[in-house]
Amino acid sequence: MKVIVCGAGQVGSNIARYLATENNDVTVIDQSPELIQKISDTLDVQAMVGFASHPNVLEQAGAADADMIIAVTLADEVNMVACQVAHSLFNVPTKIARVRNQSYLAPIWADLFSREHMPIDVIISPEIEVARAVARRLQVPGAFDMIPLADGKVRVIGVICTDNCPILHTPLRQLTGLFPDLNLEVVAIVRNDKPIIPGGDDQMLPGDEVYFVADTRHLGRAMAAFGHEETEARRIIILGGGNIGLCLAEELEAKHPQVSARIVEVDRGRAQYIAQRLNRTMVLHGDGLDPEILEEANVRAAETVVAVTNDDEGNILASLLAKRYGCQRAITLINKTTYSPLVTTLGIDAVVSPRTITVSTILQHVRRGRIRAVHSLREGFAEVIEAEALETSSLINTPLREIKLPTGVIVGAIVRGEEVIIPRPSTVIKPHDRVIILAAVGQVKKVEKMFAVRLEFF
């Protein structure tokens, strides 16, 4: 597949890295010679300096025979025009654009991105995606990550194993015997920042970050098995009233009426604006690092603080301060990857990475075969994939023990109608099953082929 990536920032470079490791033909365009040089030095891609929306630059990048353009520069307008030019002049089949300004995304202008006007196939709004990711984490207290799959029937949960986790030092193959009626499968472990795709003899140790797949109906019991029985947050403080904070508050008001939220915003004009946009959420003008403002927000009674300002350091400090003043849990937005390994040891419960969330959203539309959903885990060491098994797939009607899955690939769950099946060696995948798979980086292409429609099918 030939892909043009417009923008060599964090998101663009990560998308290029993913695609390059799977032997795609990737060209990256950016105005910054420094970023282009860095891309050239570290990735096996073509990289060129230029304006991504200029026709001559896109032509030089190979737009005439490109399969896809992914526009993730810092400017919404450049992203939109690049997609328009790619469509109108080069007939690029798939066009993906990142659009940050919420004005473009208002429902009243929904027709803007139609095929007749500005033919962009997929619009990615990082602010909306991050707000949804935070809202999902709020639903499962005790988890640092939560990914719903198969129309919500299955959840992929990330938890930290504490010293009181009941299943520490237990070989994974014994979990079925300990919990025979609990639909749960451990698919990944991160230990000392090193990812492990576990086998049956692996054990969980204190401090491990563990990802498991669970039947949504058994989620409460699954969390208890890992030593987490926290109650869902009803009182929340949001530090930062930018686009993410506002989107999160709107999401909570629309879908979680039982939640009482308060926003702290340092800019008076912005605080007044979001107060007019929201109905039930209290808005306070002040600094989240000010103890008096935290007291006014009743931080002692809050179950969760969500720090989503543009300042990573401020988010970390404000989260720690809120916990010191009595808040039970902290979810913190961090852009810089260098901080991620540090924050959990400081006492922050969950980290939100806009880059990782945006990359996951884009990958969902890049993957081929009958891939329904894709989510990147922890700086991209693996992907959780939801795929539909077709009659032509090599996986169907064969017990899993007889299928030679690539190294680093684990089947986490199978959804057949309303039934969630945690796979065993004798389990057989049937046509139209939805299969939840964890695939290590470098193996995703093989998973795509396993679920692709063969030519003889037509």
Short mmCIF file of C-alpha atoms in Angstrom, two decimals:
data_model
loop_
_atom_site.label_atom_id
_atom_site.label_comp_id
_atom_site.label_asym_id
_atom_site.label_seq_id
_atom_site.Cartn_x
_atom_site.Cartn_y
_atom_site.Cartn_z
CA MET A 1 0.00 0.00 0.00
CA LYS A 2 1.29 3.46 -0.92
CA VAL A 3 0.56 6.10 1.72
CA ILE A 4 1.36 9.81 1.92
CA VAL A 5 1.59 11.20 5.46
CA CYS A 6 1.33 14.98 5.69
CA GLY A 7 2.96 16.18 8.90
CA ALA A 8 6.05 14.80 10.65
CA GLY A 9 5.05 15.66 14.22
CA GLN A 10 4.37 13.08 16.93
CA VAL A 11 1.25 11.64 15.29
CA GLY A 12 2.59 11.72 11.74
CA SER A 13 5.93 10.15 12.65
CA ASN A 14 4.21 7.38 14.64
CA ILE A 15 1.80 6.57 11.82
CA ALA A 16 4.76 6.48 9.41
CA ARG A 17 6.66 4.18 11.77
CA TYR A 18 3.73 1.76 12.05
CA LEU A 19 3.22 1.61 8.31
CA ALA A 20 6.92 1.34 7.50
CA THR A 21 7.41 -1.65 9.80
CA GLU A 22 4.74 -3.44 7.76
CA ASN A 23 6.57 -2.81 4.47
CA ASN A 24 4.20 -0.18 3.11
CA ASP A 25 5.47 2.44 0.70
CA VAL A 26 5.36 5.59 2.86
CA THR A 27 6.19 9.20 1.98
CA VAL A 28 6.21 11.90 4.68
CA ILE A 29 5.84 15.61 3.92
CA ASP A 30 6.56 18.45 6.34
CA GLN A 31 7.69 22.08 6.23
CA SER A 32 10.34 21.51 8.89
CA PRO A 33 13.75 20.36 7.56
CA GLU A 34 14.69 19.26 11.09
CA LEU A 35 11.67 16.95 11.42
CA ILE A 36 12.17 15.56 7.93
CA GLN A 37 15.84 14.89 8.66
CA LYS A 38 14.88 13.08 11.86
CA ILE A 39 12.32 10.95 9.99
CA SER A 40 14.91 10.12 7.30
CA ASP A 41 17.47 9.09 9.90
CA THR A 42 15.16 6.84 11.92
CA LEU A 43 12.57 5.35 9.53
CA ASP A 44 12.66 3.46 6.25
CA VAL A 45 10.42 5.97 4.45
CA GLN A 46 10.74 8.67 1.85
CA ALA A 47 10.72 12.12 3.43
CA MET A 48 10.51 15.50 1.74
CA VAL A 49 10.34 19.13 2.80
CA GLY A 50 7.37 21.04 1.40
CA PHE A 51 3.83 22.35 1.88
CA ALA A 52 1.57 19.35 2.08
CA SER A 53 -1.36 21.10 0.38
CA HIS A 54 0.58 22.22 -2.72
CA PRO A 55 -0.26 20.18 -5.85
CA ASN A 56 3.35 20.02 -7.06
CA VAL A 57 4.52 18.72 -3.68
CA LEU A 58 1.82 16.04 -3.61
CA GLU A 59 2.68 15.07 -7.18
CA GLN A 60 6.35 14.74 -6.25
CA ALA A 61 5.32 12.59 -3.27
CA GLY A 62 3.60 10.16 -5.64
CA ALA A 63 -0.05 11.13 -5.16
CA ALA A 64 -0.90 9.96 -8.68
CA ASP A 65 -0.72 6.31 -7.60
CA ALA A 66 -1.20 6.66 -3.82
CA ASP A 67 -3.79 4.52 -2.04
CA MET A 68 -4.24 6.85 0.91
CA ILE A 69 -3.35 10.30 2.24
CA ILE A 70 -3.23 10.96 5.98
CA ALA A 71 -3.09 14.70 6.76
CA VAL A 72 -2.04 15.41 10.34
CA THR A 73 -0.18 18.73 10.13
CA LEU A 74 -0.69 21.33 12.85
CA ALA A 75 -3.06 23.36 10.63
CA ASP A 76 -6.63 22.14 10.05
CA GLU A 77 -6.87 24.12 6.84
CA VAL A 78 -3.72 22.56 5.39
CA ASN A 79 -5.04 19.10 6.24
CA MET A 80 -8.38 19.79 4.58
CA VAL A 81 -6.90 21.37 1.45
CA ALA A 82 -4.35 18.56 1.10
CA CYS A 83 -7.21 16.04 1.06
CA GLN A 84 -9.20 18.15 -1.39
CA VAL A 85 -6.23 18.45 -3.77
CA ALA A 86 -5.48 14.72 -3.43
CA HIS A 87 -9.09 13.99 -4.43
CA SER A 88 -9.62 16.55 -7.17
CA LEU A 89 -6.27 16.31 -8.96
CA PHE A 90 -4.97 12.84 -8.15
CA ASN A 91 -8.09 10.82 -7.31
CA VAL A 92 -6.55 9.34 -4.15
CA PRO A 93 -9.08 6.70 -2.92
CA THR A 94 -8.87 7.25 0.86
CA LYS A 95 -8.37 10.60 2.57
CA ILE A 96 -7.97 11.05 6.35
CA ALA A 97 -7.63 14.47 8.01
CA ARG A 98 -7.06 15.60 11.57
CA VAL A 99 -9.33 18.55 12.39
CA ARG A 100 -8.94 20.23 15.78
CA ASN A 101 -11.17 23.32 15.55
CA GLN A 102 -14.57 22.31 16.85
CA SER A 103 -16.31 24.91 14.68
CA TYR A 104 -15.70 22.74 11.62
CA LEU A 105 -17.25 19.77 13.42
CA ALA A 106 -20.49 21.39 14.60
CA PRO A 107 -23.53 19.32 13.56
CA ILE A 108 -25.01 22.30 11.72
CA TRP A 109 -22.10 22.10 9.22
CA ALA A 110 -22.13 18.31 8.91
CA ASP A 111 -22.50 18.54 5.12
CA LEU A 112 -19.12 20.29 4.78
CA PHE A 113 -17.16 17.07 4.43
CA SER A 114 -19.56 15.36 2.04
CA ARG A 115 -18.31 14.02 -1.28
CA GLU A 116 -19.86 16.96 -3.13
CA HIS A 117 -18.08 19.61 -1.06
CA MET A 118 -14.86 18.58 0.69
CA PRO A 119 -14.50 14.85 0.11
CA ILE A 120 -12.65 13.69 3.21
CA ASP A 121 -13.43 10.07 4.10
CA VAL A 122 -12.42 10.19 7.77
CA ILE A 123 -12.26 13.19 10.10
CA ILE A 124 -10.20 12.68 13.26
CA SER A 125 -10.77 15.08 16.17
CA PRO A 126 -8.14 14.43 18.86
CA GLU A 127 -10.08 16.43 21.42
CA ILE A 128 -13.25 14.39 20.97
CA GLU A 129 -11.34 11.09 20.89
CA VAL A 130 -9.40 11.96 24.07
CA ALA A 131 -12.57 13.04 25.87
CA ARG A 132 -14.22 9.72 24.98
CA ALA A 133 -11.15 7.80 26.16
CA VAL A 134 -11.23 9.61 29.51
CA ALA A 135 -14.95 8.93 29.87
CA ARG A 136 -14.29 5.22 29.26
CA ARG A 137 -11.62 5.18 31.98
CA LEU A 138 -14.07 6.79 34.39
CA GLN A 139 -16.47 3.86 33.89
CA VAL A 140 -13.94 1.33 35.20
CA PRO A 141 -12.20 2.75 38.28
CA GLY A 142 -8.99 0.93 39.02
CA ALA A 143 -8.16 0.53 35.33
CA PHE A 144 -5.60 2.71 33.59
CA ASP A 145 -7.00 1.75 30.18
CA MET A 146 -10.35 0.48 28.92
CA ILE A 147 -11.21 -0.40 25.32
CA PRO A 148 -14.75 -1.51 24.40
CA LEU A 149 -15.01 -3.95 21.48
CA ALA A 150 -17.68 -5.98 19.68
CA ASP A 151 -20.41 -3.40 20.30
CA GLY A 152 -19.49 -3.26 23.98
CA LYS A 153 -19.79 -7.01 24.62
CA VAL A 154 -16.04 -7.29 25.32
CA ARG A 155 -13.64 -4.98 27.14
CA VAL A 156 -9.86 -4.88 27.03
CA ILE A 157 -8.74 -3.65 30.44
CA GLY A 158 -5.35 -2.42 31.64
CA VAL A 159 -4.67 -2.73 35.39
CA ILE A 160 -1.65 -2.44 37.66
CA CYS A 161 -1.04 -5.46 39.88
CA THR A 162 -0.60 -4.27 43.45
CA ASP A 163 0.71 -6.32 46.37
CA ASN A 164 -2.86 -7.26 47.33
CA CYS A 165 -3.74 -8.73 43.92
CA PRO A 166 -5.11 -12.23 44.72
CA ILE A 167 -3.68 -13.88 41.60
CA LEU A 168 -0.04 -12.80 41.88
CA HIS A 169 2.55 -15.54 41.22
CA THR A 170 -0.10 -17.75 39.64
CA PRO A 171 0.70 -19.35 36.24
CA LEU A 172 -1.80 -17.99 33.73
CA ARG A 173 -2.88 -21.47 32.66
CA GLN A 174 -4.24 -22.00 36.20
CA LEU A 175 -6.61 -19.01 36.05
CA THR A 176 -9.25 -21.11 34.29
CA GLY A 177 -9.22 -23.59 37.16
CA LEU A 178 -9.38 -20.84 39.77
CA PHE A 179 -12.20 -18.97 37.98
CA PRO A 180 -13.96 -21.59 35.82
CA ASP A 181 -16.98 -19.41 35.07
CA LEU A 182 -15.11 -16.13 34.62
CA ASN A 183 -14.60 -15.09 30.98
CA LEU A 184 -11.13 -13.56 31.18
CA GLU A 185 -7.88 -13.87 29.18
CA VAL A 186 -4.57 -12.15 29.96
CA VAL A 187 -3.04 -10.99 26.65
CA ALA A 188 -0.12 -8.73 27.61
CA ILE A 189 2.11 -7.84 30.55
CA VAL A 190 4.40 -4.81 30.85
CA ARG A 191 7.16 -5.36 33.42
CA ASN A 192 9.78 -2.68 34.08
CA ASP A 193 8.70 -0.97 30.83
CA LYS A 194 9.35 -4.17 28.85
CA PRO A 195 6.34 -5.74 27.09
CA ILE A 196 5.68 -9.47 27.38
CA ILE A 197 3.28 -11.47 25.24
CA PRO A 198 2.57 -14.12 27.89
CA GLY A 199 2.35 -17.89 27.68
CA GLY A 200 0.59 -20.30 30.02
CA ASP A 201 3.56 -20.57 32.38
CA ASP A 202 4.02 -16.81 32.84
CA GLN A 203 3.05 -15.25 36.16
CA MET A 204 2.04 -11.75 37.23
CA LEU A 205 4.27 -9.90 39.69
CA PRO A 206 3.68 -6.81 41.86
CA GLY A 207 3.97 -3.65 39.79
CA ASP A 208 3.14 -5.35 36.48
CA GLU A 209 0.83 -3.58 34.06
CA VAL A 210 -1.53 -6.26 32.81
CA TYR A 211 -3.92 -6.15 29.85
CA PHE A 212 -6.75 -8.67 29.88
CA VAL A 213 -9.81 -9.35 27.76
CA ALA A 214 -13.09 -9.86 29.61
CA ASP A 215 -16.76 -10.41 28.96
CA THR A 216 -18.37 -7.08 29.84
CA ARG A 217 -20.98 -8.88 31.97
CA HIS A 218 -18.17 -10.30 34.15
CA LEU A 219 -16.17 -7.07 34.41
CA GLY A 220 -16.83 -6.38 38.08
CA ARG A 221 -15.72 -9.86 39.11
CA ALA A 222 -12.72 -9.67 36.78
CA MET A 223 -11.57 -6.42 38.40
CA ALA A 224 -12.02 -7.99 41.85
CA ALA A 225 -9.83 -10.91 40.77
CA PHE A 226 -7.06 -8.36 40.18
CA GLY A 227 -7.68 -6.68 43.53
CA HIS A 228 -9.62 -3.68 42.23
CA GLU A 229 -13.08 -3.11 43.68
CA GLU A 230 -13.29 0.69 43.49
CA THR A 231 -16.71 2.25 42.94
CA GLU A 232 -17.49 4.26 39.83
CA ALA A 233 -16.80 7.98 40.23
CA ARG A 234 -19.85 10.23 40.68
CA ARG A 235 -18.04 13.47 41.65
CA ILE A 236 -15.37 14.63 39.20
CA ILE A 237 -13.15 17.71 38.92
CA ILE A 238 -11.82 18.61 35.46
CA LEU A 239 -8.71 20.79 35.51
CA GLY A 240 -8.54 22.66 32.21
CA GLY A 241 -11.42 24.05 30.19
CA GLY A 242 -9.85 23.77 26.74
CA ASN A 243 -11.37 21.74 23.94
CA ILE A 244 -10.68 18.42 25.69
CA GLY A 245 -12.10 19.58 29.04
CA LEU A 246 -15.19 21.02 27.36
CA CYS A 247 -15.72 17.90 25.21
CA LEU A 248 -15.37 15.70 28.30
CA ALA A 249 -17.90 17.78 30.26
CA GLU A 250 -20.35 17.66 27.34
CA GLU A 251 -19.85 13.89 27.06
CA LEU A 252 -20.58 13.45 30.78
CA GLU A 253 -23.65 15.66 30.63
CA ALA A 254 -25.03 13.81 27.60
CA LYS A 255 -24.28 10.20 28.53
CA HIS A 256 -23.63 10.07 32.28
CA PRO A 257 -26.37 12.04 34.07
CA GLN A 258 -25.42 10.45 37.40
CA VAL A 259 -22.01 12.20 37.32
CA SER A 260 -21.53 15.62 38.92
CA ALA A 261 -18.62 17.50 37.33
CA ARG A 262 -16.80 20.77 38.02
CA ILE A 263 -14.33 22.49 35.70
CA VAL A 264 -11.44 24.72 36.82
CA GLU A 265 -10.21 27.06 34.06
CA VAL A 266 -7.50 29.68 34.51
CA ASP A 267 -8.61 32.01 31.67
CA ARG A 268 -11.60 34.14 32.64
CA GLY A 269 -12.94 34.58 29.11
CA ARG A 270 -12.70 30.88 28.39
CA ALA A 271 -14.36 30.06 31.73
CA GLN A 272 -17.29 32.32 30.84
CA TYR A 273 -17.57 30.73 27.39
CA ILE A 274 -17.69 27.13 28.64
CA ALA A 275 -20.11 28.11 31.42
CA GLN A 276 -22.53 29.21 28.69
CA ARG A 277 -22.02 25.96 26.76
CA LEU A 278 -22.69 23.65 29.70
CA ASN A 279 -25.95 23.01 31.56
CA ARG A 280 -25.17 21.03 34.72
CA THR A 281 -21.42 21.47 35.12
CA MET A 282 -20.13 24.09 37.57
CA VAL A 283 -17.29 26.23 36.14
CA LEU A 284 -14.70 27.83 38.44
CA HIS A 285 -12.27 30.52 37.32
CA GLY A 286 -8.85 29.83 38.81
CA ASP A 287 -5.62 27.84 38.73
CA GLY A 288 -5.72 24.09 39.40
CA LEU A 289 -2.43 24.47 41.28
CA ASP A 290 -4.04 26.88 43.77
CA PRO A 291 -5.06 25.01 46.98
CA GLU A 292 -7.84 27.53 47.62
CA ILE A 293 -9.40 26.83 44.22
CA LEU A 294 -9.18 23.09 44.86
CA GLU A 295 -10.86 23.59 48.22
CA GLU A 296 -13.59 25.66 46.54
CA ALA A 297 -14.09 22.81 44.05
CA ASN A 298 -14.53 20.50 47.09
CA VAL A 299 -11.58 18.33 46.11
CA ARG A 300 -11.85 16.31 49.33
CA ALA A 301 -15.22 14.93 48.26
CA ALA A 302 -14.20 14.27 44.65
CA GLU A 303 -13.56 10.70 43.60
CA THR A 304 -11.57 11.55 40.46
CA VAL A 305 -9.61 14.53 39.19
CA VAL A 306 -8.97 14.76 35.45
CA ALA A 307 -6.11 17.11 34.47
CA VAL A 308 -6.33 18.01 30.77
CA THR A 309 -4.56 21.37 30.34
CA ASN A 310 -1.94 21.90 27.61
CA ASP A 311 0.87 21.80 30.19
CA ASP A 312 2.15 18.30 31.00
CA GLU A 313 4.06 19.40 34.07
CA GLY A 314 1.09 21.38 35.33
CA ASN A 315 -1.19 18.37 34.83
CA ILE A 316 1.15 16.12 36.81
CA LEU A 317 1.59 18.56 39.69
CA ALA A 318 -2.11 19.46 39.86
CA SER A 319 -3.07 15.77 39.91
CA LEU A 320 -0.67 15.03 42.75
CA LEU A 321 -1.83 18.10 44.66
CA ALA A 322 -5.48 17.12 44.28
CA LYS A 323 -4.74 13.63 45.62
CA ARG A 324 -2.83 15.11 48.52
CA TYR A 325 -5.89 17.20 49.39
CA GLY A 326 -8.13 14.16 49.47
CA CYS A 327 -9.16 13.24 45.92
CA GLN A 328 -9.15 9.46 45.51
CA ARG A 329 -7.97 9.05 41.91
CA ALA A 330 -6.15 11.05 39.21
CA ILE A 331 -6.34 10.77 35.41
CA THR A 332 -3.68 12.89 33.76
CA LEU A 333 -3.14 14.00 30.17
CA ILE A 334 0.49 13.81 29.08
CA ASN A 335 1.87 14.56 25.63
CA LYS A 336 5.56 13.87 26.29
CA THR A 337 6.33 10.17 26.19
CA THR A 338 9.37 10.63 28.46
CA TYR A 339 7.06 11.22 31.44
CA SER A 340 4.88 8.13 30.96
CA PRO A 341 7.10 5.62 32.84
CA LEU A 342 7.42 8.00 35.80
CA VAL A 343 3.89 9.07 36.59
CA THR A 344 2.42 5.82 37.92
CA THR A 345 5.24 5.57 40.47
CA LEU A 346 4.35 9.11 41.58
CA GLY A 347 0.79 8.07 42.39
CA ILE A 348 -1.10 9.02 39.23
CA ASP A 349 -3.65 6.32 38.44
CA ALA A 350 -4.12 6.64 34.67
CA VAL A 351 -2.34 8.49 31.89
CA VAL A 352 -4.03 9.72 28.72
CA SER A 353 -1.84 10.18 25.62
CA PRO A 354 -3.52 12.19 22.83
CA ARG A 355 -0.90 10.93 20.39
CA THR A 356 -1.55 7.25 21.13
CA ILE A 357 -5.32 7.72 20.98
CA THR A 358 -5.13 9.61 17.67
CA VAL A 359 -2.81 7.01 16.15
CA SER A 360 -5.19 4.21 17.22
CA THR A 361 -8.13 6.00 15.62
CA ILE A 362 -6.27 6.49 12.35
CA LEU A 363 -5.00 2.89 12.27
CA GLN A 364 -8.57 1.66 12.46
CA HIS A 365 -9.11 3.12 8.98
CA VAL A 366 -5.74 2.01 7.61
CA ARG A 367 -6.04 -1.70 8.39
CA ARG A 368 -7.21 -4.00 5.62
CA GLY A 369 -9.20 -7.23 5.58
CA ARG A 370 -12.36 -7.42 7.69
CA ILE A 371 -10.85 -5.34 10.48
CA ARG A 372 -13.55 -3.61 12.53
CA ALA A 373 -11.46 -1.89 15.22
CA VAL A 374 -7.82 -1.29 16.09
CA HIS A 375 -6.30 0.07 19.30
CA SER A 376 -2.64 0.69 19.98
CA LEU A 377 -1.33 -0.34 23.42
CA ARG A 378 1.29 1.46 25.48
CA GLU A 379 3.44 3.36 22.94
CA GLY A 380 2.71 0.85 20.24
CA PHE A 381 4.27 -2.42 21.42
CA ALA A 382 1.13 -4.22 20.24
CA GLU A 383 -2.31 -3.68 18.78
CA VAL A 384 -5.68 -5.02 19.88
CA ILE A 385 -7.65 -5.89 16.76
CA GLU A 386 -11.30 -6.80 16.30
CA ALA A 387 -11.82 -8.70 13.05
CA GLU A 388 -14.64 -10.61 11.41
CA ALA A 389 -13.92 -14.17 10.28
CA LEU A 390 -15.24 -14.89 6.78
CA GLU A 391 -15.90 -18.19 5.05
CA THR A 392 -12.62 -17.82 3.17
CA SER A 393 -10.46 -17.22 6.25
CA SER A 394 -7.78 -19.79 7.03
CA LEU A 395 -8.82 -19.67 10.70
CA ILE A 396 -12.33 -21.10 10.54
CA ASN A 397 -13.51 -24.62 11.33
CA THR A 398 -10.16 -25.63 12.82
CA PRO A 399 -9.38 -26.03 16.55
CA LEU A 400 -7.05 -23.28 17.74
CA ARG A 401 -4.47 -25.87 18.84
CA GLU A 402 -4.06 -26.82 15.16
CA ILE A 403 -3.71 -23.25 13.88
CA LYS A 404 -0.15 -22.00 13.68
CA LEU A 405 -0.62 -18.45 14.88
CA PRO A 406 2.37 -16.16 14.33
CA THR A 407 4.63 -15.59 17.34
CA GLY A 408 3.32 -12.63 19.33
CA VAL A 409 -0.33 -13.19 18.36
CA ILE A 410 -2.95 -14.18 20.97
CA VAL A 411 -6.66 -14.78 20.45
CA GLY A 412 -8.27 -13.03 23.43
CA ALA A 413 -11.97 -13.60 22.80
CA ILE A 414 -14.51 -14.74 20.22
CA VAL A 415 -17.94 -13.12 19.98
CA ARG A 416 -20.64 -15.25 18.34
CA GLY A 417 -23.94 -13.43 18.31
CA GLU A 418 -24.59 -12.52 21.94
CA GLU A 419 -22.16 -15.13 23.29
CA VAL A 420 -18.63 -14.22 24.43
CA ILE A 421 -16.20 -17.16 24.24
CA ILE A 422 -12.81 -17.07 25.94
CA PRO A 423 -10.79 -19.39 23.69
CA ARG A 424 -9.35 -22.73 24.73
CA PRO A 425 -7.14 -25.05 22.62
CA SER A 426 -10.25 -26.92 21.41
CA THR A 427 -12.18 -23.76 20.47
CA VAL A 428 -13.20 -23.48 16.80
CA ILE A 429 -13.75 -20.14 15.04
CA LYS A 430 -16.82 -20.11 12.82
CA PRO A 431 -17.76 -17.83 9.89
CA HIS A 432 -18.90 -14.33 10.94
CA ASP A 433 -17.44 -14.65 14.44
CA ARG A 434 -15.86 -11.48 15.74
CA VAL A 435 -12.36 -12.33 16.92
CA ILE A 436 -10.45 -10.18 19.41
CA ILE A 437 -6.71 -10.55 18.81
CA LEU A 438 -3.59 -9.04 20.35
CA ALA A 439 -0.77 -8.75 17.82
CA ALA A 440 2.76 -7.60 18.58
CA VAL A 441 4.30 -4.98 16.31
CA GLY A 442 5.53 -6.63 13.15
CA GLN A 443 2.82 -9.29 13.15
CA VAL A 444 -0.16 -7.09 12.29
CA LYS A 445 0.26 -7.61 8.54
CA LYS A 446 -0.06 -11.37 9.05
CA VAL A 447 -3.26 -10.85 11.05
CA GLU A 448 -4.68 -8.70 8.24
CA LYS A 449 -3.99 -11.48 5.73
CA MET A 450 -5.66 -14.04 7.97
CA PHE A 451 -8.90 -12.03 7.82
CA ALA A 452 -8.63 -10.80 4.23
CA VAL A 453 -11.08 -11.86 1.52
CA ARG A 454 -9.31 -14.08 -0.99
CA LEU A 455 -9.69 -13.33 -4.69
CA GLU A 456 -11.32 -16.68 -5.43
CA PHE A 457 -14.16 -15.66 -3.12
CA PHE A 458 -15.51 -13.28 -5.77
#
